[in-house]
């Protein structure tokens, strides 16, 4: 289970939530894959990380660093860059942050997982995200977050139930190659857990 608080909670609310989840799990470990961007005040993320066993995920913080409307000025970057070591998970939205550059790995804390994720792209954009997840290099990748296409009324390659629709125009999977290896099957495996 993945939860996203969208920077809605105070430190007190987040601490109470994480303590209750840990208590209810019985063994002290929460049954959550991660909790994404829980705090209104992102500067307090390191403090919350020390108080909980639940992995914290960064999303909006990454957009502020790597996205098109980046924080500017030395002070803003000094404030945000240390948060990169807090996130046990980076929720990476290529549409908002650009392609994941392998050089960013040096900025990740050891063991940080990458979750390639969608921001309401059509099936074509989601195909690109899935192909990014298919060949992550040596970065641990969690299952992709690409279910947002279900909220679109019409899509280019998925039917309304979210199934790959061969009757619709689609990406020519045969033309998508990484190092000469056909990745269509791997992409569909990642997207649908086959």
Coordinates of N, CA and C in Angstrom, one line a residue:
X1 N 0.8 -1.2 0.0 CA 0.0 0.0 0.0 C 0.9 1.2 0.0
X2 N 0.6 2.2 -0.9 CA 1.3 3.4 -1.0 C 0.3 4.6 -0.6
X3 N 0.7 5.5 0.2 CA -0.1 6.6 0.6 C 0.6 7.9 0.3
X4 N -0.2 8.9 -0.2 CA 0.3 10.2 -0.6 C -0.5 11.2 0.2
X5 N 0.1 11.9 1.1 CA -0.6 12.9 1.9 C -0.5 14.3 1.2
X6 N 0.2 14.4 0.1 CA 0.3 15.6 -0.7 C 0.6 16.9 0.2
X7 N 1.6 16.7 1.1 CA 2.0 17.8 1.9 C 0.9 18.5 2.7
X8 N 0.0 17.6 3.2 CA -1.2 18.2 3.9 C -1.0 18.2 5.4
X9 N -0.1 17.4 6.0 CA -0.1 17.2 7.5 C 0.9 18.1 8.2
X10 N 0.6 18.4 9.4 CA 1.6 19.0 10.3 C 2.5 17.9 10.8
X11 N 3.5 18.2 11.5 CA 4.4 17.2 12.1 C 3.6 16.3 13.1
X12 N 2.8 17.0 13.9 CA 2.0 16.2 14.9 C 1.1 15.2 14.3
X13 N 0.4 15.7 13.2 CA -0.5 14.7 12.5 C 0.2 13.6 11.9
X14 N 1.3 13.9 11.2 CA 2.1 12.8 10.6 C 2.7 11.8 11.6
X15 N 3.2 12.4 12.7 CA 3.7 11.5 13.8 C 2.6 10.6 14.4
X16 N 1.5 11.2 14.6 CA 0.4 10.4 15.2 C -0.1 9.3 14.2
X17 N -0.1 9.7 12.9 CA -0.5 8.7 11.9 C 0.5 7.5 11.8
X18 N 1.8 7.9 11.7 CA 2.8 6.8 11.6 C 2.8 6.0 12.8
X19 N 2.7 6.5 14.0 CA 2.7 5.8 15.2 C 1.5 4.8 15.3
X20 N 0.3 5.3 14.8 CA -0.9 4.4 14.8 C -0.7 3.3 13.8
X21 N -0.2 3.5 12.7 CA 0.0 2.5 11.7 C 1.0 1.5 12.2
X22 N 2.1 1.9 12.8 CA 3.1 1.0 13.4 C 2.5 0.2 14.5
X23 N 1.6 0.8 15.3 CA 1.0 0.1 16.4 C 0.0 -1.0 15.9
X24 N -0.7 -0.6 14.9 CA -1.7 -1.6 14.3 C -1.1 -2.7 13.5
X25 N 0.1 -2.5 13.1 CA 0.8 -3.6 12.3 C 1.2 -4.7 13.2
X26 N 1.3 -4.5 14.5 CA 1.6 -5.6 15.5 C 3.1 -5.8 15.7
X27 N 3.8 -5.8 14.7 CA 5.3 -6.1 14.9 C 6.1 -4.9 14.8
X28 N 5.5 -3.7 14.8 CA 6.3 -2.5 14.8 C 6.6 -2.0 13.4
X29 N 6.5 -2.8 12.4 CA 6.7 -2.4 11.0 C 5.4 -2.1 10.3
X30 N 5.3 -1.0 9.7 CA 4.0 -0.7 9.0 C 3.8 -1.5 7.8
X31 N 2.6 -1.8 7.4 CA 2.3 -2.5 6.2 C 2.3 -1.6 5.0
X32 N 3.1 -0.6 5.0 CA 3.0 0.4 3.9 C 4.3 0.3 3.1
X33 N 4.2 0.4 1.8 CA 5.4 0.5 0.9 C 6.1 1.8 1.2
X34 N 5.3 2.9 1.2 CA 5.9 4.2 1.6 C 4.8 5.2 1.8
X35 N 5.1 6.3 2.4 CA 4.3 7.4 2.7 C 4.9 8.6 1.9
X36 N 4.2 9.2 1.0 CA 4.7 10.2 0.1 C 4.4 11.6 0.6
X37 N 5.4 12.4 0.7 CA 5.3 13.8 0.9 C 4.3 14.2 2.0
X38 N 4.4 13.7 3.2 CA 3.4 13.9 4.2 C 3.3 15.3 4.8
X39 N 4.4 16.0 4.9 CA 4.4 17.3 5.7 C 4.2 18.6 4.9
X40 N 3.4 19.5 5.5 CA 3.3 20.8 4.9 C 4.7 21.5 4.8
X41 N 5.4 21.3 5.9 CA 6.8 21.9 6.0 C 7.8 20.9 5.6
X42 N 8.3 20.9 4.4 CA 9.2 19.9 3.9 C 10.5 19.9 4.7
X43 N 10.9 21.0 5.3 CA 12.1 21.1 6.1 C 12.1 20.1 7.3
X44 N 10.9 19.6 7.7 CA 10.8 18.8 8.9 C 10.8 17.3 8.5
X45 N 11.0 17.0 7.2 CA 11.0 15.6 6.7 C 12.1 14.8 7.4
X46 N 13.3 15.3 7.6 CA 14.4 14.5 8.3 C 14.0 14.2 9.7
X47 N 13.3 15.1 10.4 CA 12.8 14.8 11.8 C 11.8 13.6 11.8
X48 N 10.9 13.7 10.8 CA 9.9 12.6 10.7 C 10.5 11.3 10.3
X49 N 11.5 11.3 9.5 CA 12.2 10.1 9.1 C 12.8 9.4 10.3
X50 N 13.3 10.2 11.2 CA 13.9 9.6 12.4 C 12.9 9.1 13.4
X51 N 11.7 9.5 13.3 CA 10.6 9.1 14.2 C 9.8 7.9 13.7
X52 N 10.0 7.4 12.5 CA 9.1 6.4 11.9 C 10.0 5.3 11.2
X53 N 9.4 4.1 11.1 CA 10.0 3.1 10.3 C 9.4 3.1 8.9
X54 N 8.4 3.8 8.7 CA 7.7 3.9 7.4 C 8.6 4.6 6.4
X55 N 8.9 4.0 5.3 CA 9.8 4.7 4.3 C 9.0 6.0 3.8
X56 N 9.7 7.1 3.7 CA 9.2 8.3 3.2 C 9.6 8.4 1.7
X57 N 8.6 9.0 0.9 CA 8.9 9.2 -0.5 C 8.8 10.6 -0.9
X58 N 9.7 11.0 -1.8 CA 9.7 12.4 -2.3 C 9.1 12.4 -3.7
X59 N 8.3 13.4 -3.9 CA 7.7 13.7 -5.2 C 7.8 15.1 -5.6
X60 N 7.0 16.0 -4.9 CA 7.0 17.4 -5.2 C 8.4 18.0 -4.9
X61 N 9.1 17.5 -3.9 CA 10.4 18.0 -3.6 C 11.3 17.8 -4.8
X62 N 11.2 16.6 -5.5 CA 12.0 16.3 -6.6 C 11.7 17.3 -7.8
X63 N 10.4 17.5 -7.9 CA 10.0 18.5 -9.0 C 10.6 19.9 -8.8
X64 N 10.7 20.2 -7.5 CA 11.2 21.6 -7.2 C 12.7 21.6 -7.5
X65 N 13.4 20.5 -7.5 CA 14.8 20.4 -7.7 C 15.1 20.2 -9.2
X66 N 14.4 19.3 -9.8 CA 14.7 18.8 -11.2 C 13.7 19.3 -12.2
X67 N 12.6 19.8 -11.8 CA 11.5 20.1 -12.8 C 11.7 21.4 -13.5
X68 N 10.8 21.8 -14.4 CA 11.0 23.0 -15.2 C 10.9 24.3 -14.4
X69 N 10.1 24.3 -13.3 CA 10.0 25.5 -12.5 C 10.8 25.2 -11.2
X70 N 12.1 25.2 -11.3 CA 13.0 24.8 -10.2 C 13.2 26.0 -9.2
X71 N 13.4 25.6 -8.0 CA 13.8 26.6 -7.0 C 15.0 27.3 -7.5
X72 N 15.1 28.5 -7.2 CA 16.4 29.2 -7.6 C 17.0 29.9 -6.4
X73 N 18.2 30.2 -6.6 CA 19.0 30.8 -5.5 C 19.6 29.8 -4.6
X74 N 20.8 30.2 -4.1 CA 21.6 29.3 -3.3 C 20.9 28.8 -2.0
X75 N 20.2 29.8 -1.4 CA 19.5 29.5 -0.1 C 18.4 28.4 -0.3
X76 N 17.6 28.5 -1.4 CA 16.5 27.6 -1.6 C 17.1 26.2 -1.9
X77 N 18.2 26.1 -2.6 CA 18.8 24.8 -2.9 C 19.5 24.2 -1.7
X78 N 20.1 25.1 -0.9 CA 20.6 24.6 0.4 C 19.6 24.0 1.3
X79 N 18.4 24.5 1.2 CA 17.3 24.0 2.1 C 16.8 22.7 1.5
X80 N 16.7 22.5 0.3 CA 16.0 21.3 -0.3 C 17.0 20.2 -0.6
X81 N 18.2 20.4 -1.0 CA 19.1 19.3 -1.4 C 19.3 18.3 -0.2
X82 N 19.4 18.7 1.0 CA 19.6 17.7 2.1 C 18.4 16.8 2.2
X83 N 17.2 17.2 1.7 CA 16.1 16.3 1.8 C 16.2 15.1 0.9
X84 N 17.1 15.2 -0.1 CA 17.3 14.0 -1.0 C 17.7 12.8 -0.3
X85 N 18.4 12.9 0.8 CA 18.9 11.8 1.6 C 17.8 11.2 2.5
X86 N 16.7 12.0 2.7 CA 15.6 11.5 3.5 C 14.7 10.5 2.8
X87 N 14.5 10.7 1.6 CA 13.6 9.9 0.8 C 14.1 8.5 0.6
X88 N 13.4 7.5 1.1 CA 13.8 6.1 0.8 C 13.3 5.7 -0.6
X89 N 12.4 6.5 -1.1 CA 11.8 6.3 -2.4 C 11.7 7.7 -3.1
X90 N 12.1 7.7 -4.4 CA 12.0 8.8 -5.2 C 10.9 8.5 -6.2
X91 N 9.8 9.2 -6.2 CA 8.7 9.1 -7.1 C 9.0 10.0 -8.3
X92 N 9.5 9.4 -9.4 CA 10.0 10.2 -10.5 C 9.0 10.3 -11.6
X93 N 8.6 11.5 -11.9 CA 7.6 11.8 -13.0 C 8.3 12.4 -14.1
X94 N 8.7 11.7 -15.1 CA 9.5 12.2 -16.2 C 8.8 13.4 -16.9
X95 N 7.5 13.4 -17.0 CA 6.8 14.6 -17.6 C 7.1 15.9 -16.8
X96 N 7.3 15.7 -15.5 CA 7.5 16.9 -14.7 C 8.9 17.2 -14.3
X97 N 9.7 16.1 -14.3 CA 11.1 16.3 -13.8 C 12.1 16.0 -15.0
X98 N 11.6 15.6 -16.1 CA 12.5 15.2 -17.2 C 13.0 13.8 -17.1
X99 N 13.8 13.3 -18.0 CA 14.3 12.0 -18.0 C 15.2 11.8 -16.8
X100 N 15.2 10.6 -16.2 CA 16.1 10.3 -15.1 C 17.5 10.2 -15.6
X101 N 18.3 11.1 -15.1 CA 19.7 11.1 -15.5 C 20.5 10.1 -14.5
X102 N 21.2 9.1 -15.0 CA 22.0 8.3 -14.1 C 22.9 9.0 -13.2
X103 N 23.3 10.2 -13.5 CA 24.1 11.0 -12.6 C 23.4 11.4 -11.3
X104 N 22.1 11.4 -11.3 CA 21.3 11.7 -10.1 C 21.5 10.7 -9.1
X105 N 21.9 9.4 -9.4 CA 22.1 8.4 -8.5 C 23.1 8.8 -7.4
X106 N 24.1 9.6 -7.7 CA 25.0 10.1 -6.7 C 24.4 10.9 -5.6
X107 N 23.2 11.5 -5.9 CA 22.5 12.3 -5.0 C 21.5 11.5 -4.1
X108 N 21.3 10.3 -4.5 CA 20.4 9.4 -3.7 C 21.1 8.8 -2.5
X109 N 20.3 8.6 -1.5 CA 20.9 7.9 -0.3 C 21.0 6.4 -0.7
X110 N 22.0 5.7 -0.1 CA 22.1 4.3 -0.5 C 20.8 3.5 -0.2
X111 N 20.5 2.7 -1.2 CA 19.2 1.9 -1.0 C 18.0 2.6 -1.4
X112 N 18.1 3.8 -1.9 CA 16.9 4.5 -2.3 C 16.3 3.8 -3.6
X113 N 15.0 3.7 -3.6 CA 14.3 3.1 -4.7 C 13.7 4.1 -5.6
X114 N 13.6 3.9 -6.9 CA 13.0 4.8 -7.8 C 11.6 4.2 -8.2
X115 N 10.6 5.1 -8.2 CA 9.3 4.7 -8.7 C 8.9 5.6 -9.9
X116 N 9.2 5.1 -11.1 CA 8.8 5.9 -12.3 C 7.2 6.0 -12.2
X117 N 6.8 7.2 -12.4 CA 5.3 7.5 -12.1 C 4.8 8.4 -13.2
X118 N 3.4 8.3 -13.3 CA 2.7 9.1 -14.3 C 2.1 10.4 -13.6
X119 N 1.9 11.4 -14.5 CA 1.1 12.6 -14.0 C 0.0 12.8 -15.1
X120 N -0.8 11.8 -15.2 CA -2.0 11.9 -16.1 C -1.6 11.9 -17.6
X121 N -0.6 11.1 -18.0 CA -0.3 11.0 -19.4 C -1.2 10.0 -20.0
X122 N -1.3 10.1 -21.3 CA -2.0 9.1 -22.1 C -1.2 7.8 -22.2
X123 N -1.7 6.8 -22.8 CA -1.0 5.6 -23.0 C 0.4 5.7 -23.6
X124 N 0.5 6.7 -24.5 CA 1.8 6.9 -25.2 C 2.8 7.3 -24.2
X125 N 2.5 8.3 -23.4 CA 3.4 8.8 -22.3 C 3.7 7.7 -21.3
X126 N 2.7 7.0 -21.0 CA 2.9 5.9 -20.0 C 3.8 4.8 -20.6
X127 N 3.8 4.6 -21.9 CA 4.7 3.6 -22.5 C 6.1 4.1 -22.3
X128 N 6.4 5.4 -22.4 CA 7.7 5.9 -22.2 C 8.2 5.7 -20.7
X129 N 7.3 5.9 -19.8 CA 7.6 5.7 -18.4 C 7.9 4.2 -18.1
X130 N 7.1 3.4 -18.7 CA 7.3 1.9 -18.5 C 8.7 1.5 -19.1
X131 N 9.0 2.1 -20.3 CA 10.3 1.7 -20.9 C 11.5 2.2 -20.0
X132 N 11.3 3.4 -19.4 CA 12.3 3.9 -18.5 C 12.5 2.9 -17.3
X133 N 11.4 2.3 -16.8 CA 11.5 1.4 -15.7 C 12.1 0.0 -16.1
X134 N 11.9 -0.3 -17.4 CA 12.4 -1.6 -17.9 C 14.0 -1.7 -17.9
X135 N 14.6 -0.5 -17.9 CA 16.1 -0.5 -18.0 C 16.7 0.5 -17.1
X136 N 16.6 0.3 -15.7 CA 17.0 1.3 -14.8 C 18.5 1.4 -14.5
X137 N 19.2 0.5 -15.1 CA 20.7 0.5 -14.8 C 20.8 -0.2 -13.4
X138 N 21.6 0.3 -12.6 CA 21.8 -0.3 -11.3 C 21.0 0.3 -10.1
X139 N 19.9 1.0 -10.5 CA 19.1 1.7 -9.5 C 17.9 0.8 -9.2
X140 N 17.6 0.5 -7.9 CA 16.5 -0.3 -7.6 C 15.2 0.4 -8.0
X141 N 14.3 -0.3 -8.7 CA 13.1 0.3 -9.2 C 11.9 -0.5 -8.6
X142 N 11.0 0.2 -8.0 CA 9.8 -0.4 -7.5 C 8.7 -0.4 -8.6
X143 N 7.6 -1.2 -8.4 CA 6.6 -1.2 -9.4 C 6.2 0.2 -9.8
X144 N 6.0 0.4 -11.1 CA 5.7 1.8 -11.6 C 4.3 2.2 -11.1
X145 N 4.1 3.6 -11.1 CA 2.9 4.2 -10.7 C 2.2 4.8 -12.0
X146 N 1.5 4.0 -12.8 CA 1.0 4.5 -14.0 C -0.5 4.3 -14.2
X147 N -1.2 4.2 -13.1 CA -2.6 3.9 -13.2 C -3.5 5.2 -13.5
X148 N -2.9 6.3 -13.5 CA -3.6 7.6 -13.7 C -4.3 7.6 -15.1
X149 N -3.9 6.8 -16.0 CA -4.5 6.9 -17.4 C -6.0 6.4 -17.3
X150 N -6.4 5.7 -16.2 CA -7.7 5.2 -16.1 C -8.7 6.4 -15.9
X151 N -8.2 7.5 -15.5 CA -9.0 8.7 -15.2 C -9.3 9.5 -16.5
X152 N -8.6 9.1 -17.6 CA -8.9 9.8 -18.9 C -10.1 9.2 -19.5
X153 N -10.9 10.0 -20.1 CA -12.1 9.6 -20.8 C -11.8 8.7 -22.0
X154 N -10.8 9.1 -22.7 CA -10.4 8.4 -23.9 C -8.8 8.3 -23.9
X155 N -8.3 7.2 -24.4 CA -6.9 7.0 -24.5 C -6.5 6.5 -25.8
X156 N -5.2 6.6 -26.1 CA -4.7 6.2 -27.4 C -4.4 4.7 -27.5
X157 N -4.0 4.1 -26.4 CA -3.6 2.7 -26.6 C -4.2 1.8 -25.5
X158 N -5.0 2.3 -24.5 CA -5.6 1.5 -23.5 C -7.1 1.6 -23.7
X159 N -7.9 0.6 -23.5 CA -9.3 0.7 -23.5 C -9.8 1.2 -22.1
X160 N -11.1 1.5 -22.0 CA -11.6 2.2 -20.7 C -11.3 1.3 -19.5
X161 N -11.1 0.0 -19.6 CA -10.8 -0.8 -18.5 C -9.3 -0.9 -18.2
X162 N -8.5 -0.2 -19.0 CA -7.1 -0.1 -18.7 C -6.3 -1.2 -19.4
X163 N -7.0 -2.0 -20.2 CA -6.3 -3.1 -20.9 C -5.7 -2.6 -22.2
X164 N -4.5 -3.2 -22.6 CA -3.9 -2.8 -23.8 C -4.8 -3.2 -25.0
X165 N -5.2 -2.2 -25.8 CA -6.2 -2.4 -26.8 C -5.5 -2.4 -28.2
X166 N -5.4 -3.6 -28.8 CA -4.7 -3.8 -30.1 C -5.5 -3.1 -31.2
X167 N -6.7 -2.8 -31.0 CA -7.5 -2.2 -32.1 C -7.3 -0.7 -32.2
X168 N -6.6 -0.1 -31.3 CA -6.4 1.4 -31.3 C -5.0 1.7 -31.8
X169 N -4.8 2.9 -32.3 CA -3.4 3.3 -32.7 C -2.5 3.1 -31.5
X170 N -1.3 2.7 -31.7 CA -0.4 2.5 -30.6 C 1.0 2.6 -31.0
X171 N 1.8 2.7 -30.0 CA 3.3 2.7 -30.2 C 3.7 1.5 -30.9
X172 N 4.6 1.6 -31.8 CA 5.1 0.4 -32.5 C 6.2 -0.2 -31.6
X173 N 5.7 -1.2 -30.8 CA 6.6 -1.8 -29.8 C 7.9 -2.3 -30.4
X174 N 7.7 -2.8 -31.6 CA 8.9 -3.4 -32.3 C 10.0 -2.4 -32.6
X175 N 9.6 -1.1 -32.6 CA 10.6 -0.1 -32.9 C 11.3 0.4 -31.6
X176 N 10.8 0.0 -30.5 CA 11.4 0.5 -29.2 C 12.5 -0.5 -28.8
X177 N 13.7 -0.1 -28.9 CA 14.8 -1.0 -28.6 C 15.8 -0.3 -27.6
X178 N 16.3 -1.1 -26.8 CA 17.4 -0.6 -25.9 C 18.6 -1.6 -26.0
X179 N 19.6 -1.1 -26.6 CA 20.8 -1.9 -26.8 C 20.5 -3.1 -27.7
X180 N 19.6 -2.9 -28.6 CA 19.2 -4.0 -29.6 C 18.3 -5.0 -29.0
X181 N 17.8 -4.8 -27.8 CA 16.9 -5.8 -27.2 C 15.5 -5.3 -27.2
X182 N 14.6 -6.1 -27.7 CA 13.2 -5.8 -27.8 C 12.7 -5.7 -26.3
X183 N 12.0 -4.6 -26.0 CA 11.6 -4.5 -24.6 C 10.1 -4.5 -24.4
X184 N 9.3 -4.7 -25.5 CA 7.9 -4.7 -25.3 C 7.4 -5.6 -24.3
X185 N 7.8 -6.9 -24.3 CA 7.3 -7.8 -23.3 C 7.7 -7.4 -21.9
X186 N 8.9 -6.9 -21.7 CA 9.3 -6.5 -20.4 C 8.5 -5.3 -19.9
X187 N 8.1 -4.4 -20.8 CA 7.3 -3.2 -20.5 C 5.9 -3.7 -20.0
X188 N 5.3 -4.6 -20.8 CA 4.0 -5.0 -20.4 C 4.0 -5.8 -19.1
X189 N 5.1 -6.6 -18.9 CA 5.2 -7.3 -17.6 C 5.3 -6.3 -16.5
X190 N 6.0 -5.3 -16.6 CA 6.1 -4.3 -15.5 C 4.8 -3.6 -15.3
X191 N 4.1 -3.2 -16.4 CA 2.8 -2.5 -16.3 C 1.7 -3.3 -15.7
X192 N 1.7 -4.6 -16.0 CA 0.6 -5.4 -15.6 C 0.9 -6.6 -14.7
X193 N 2.2 -6.6 -14.2 CA 2.6 -7.6 -13.2 C 2.6 -9.0 -13.7
X194 N 2.8 -9.2 -15.0 CA 2.8 -10.5 -15.5 C 4.1 -11.2 -15.3

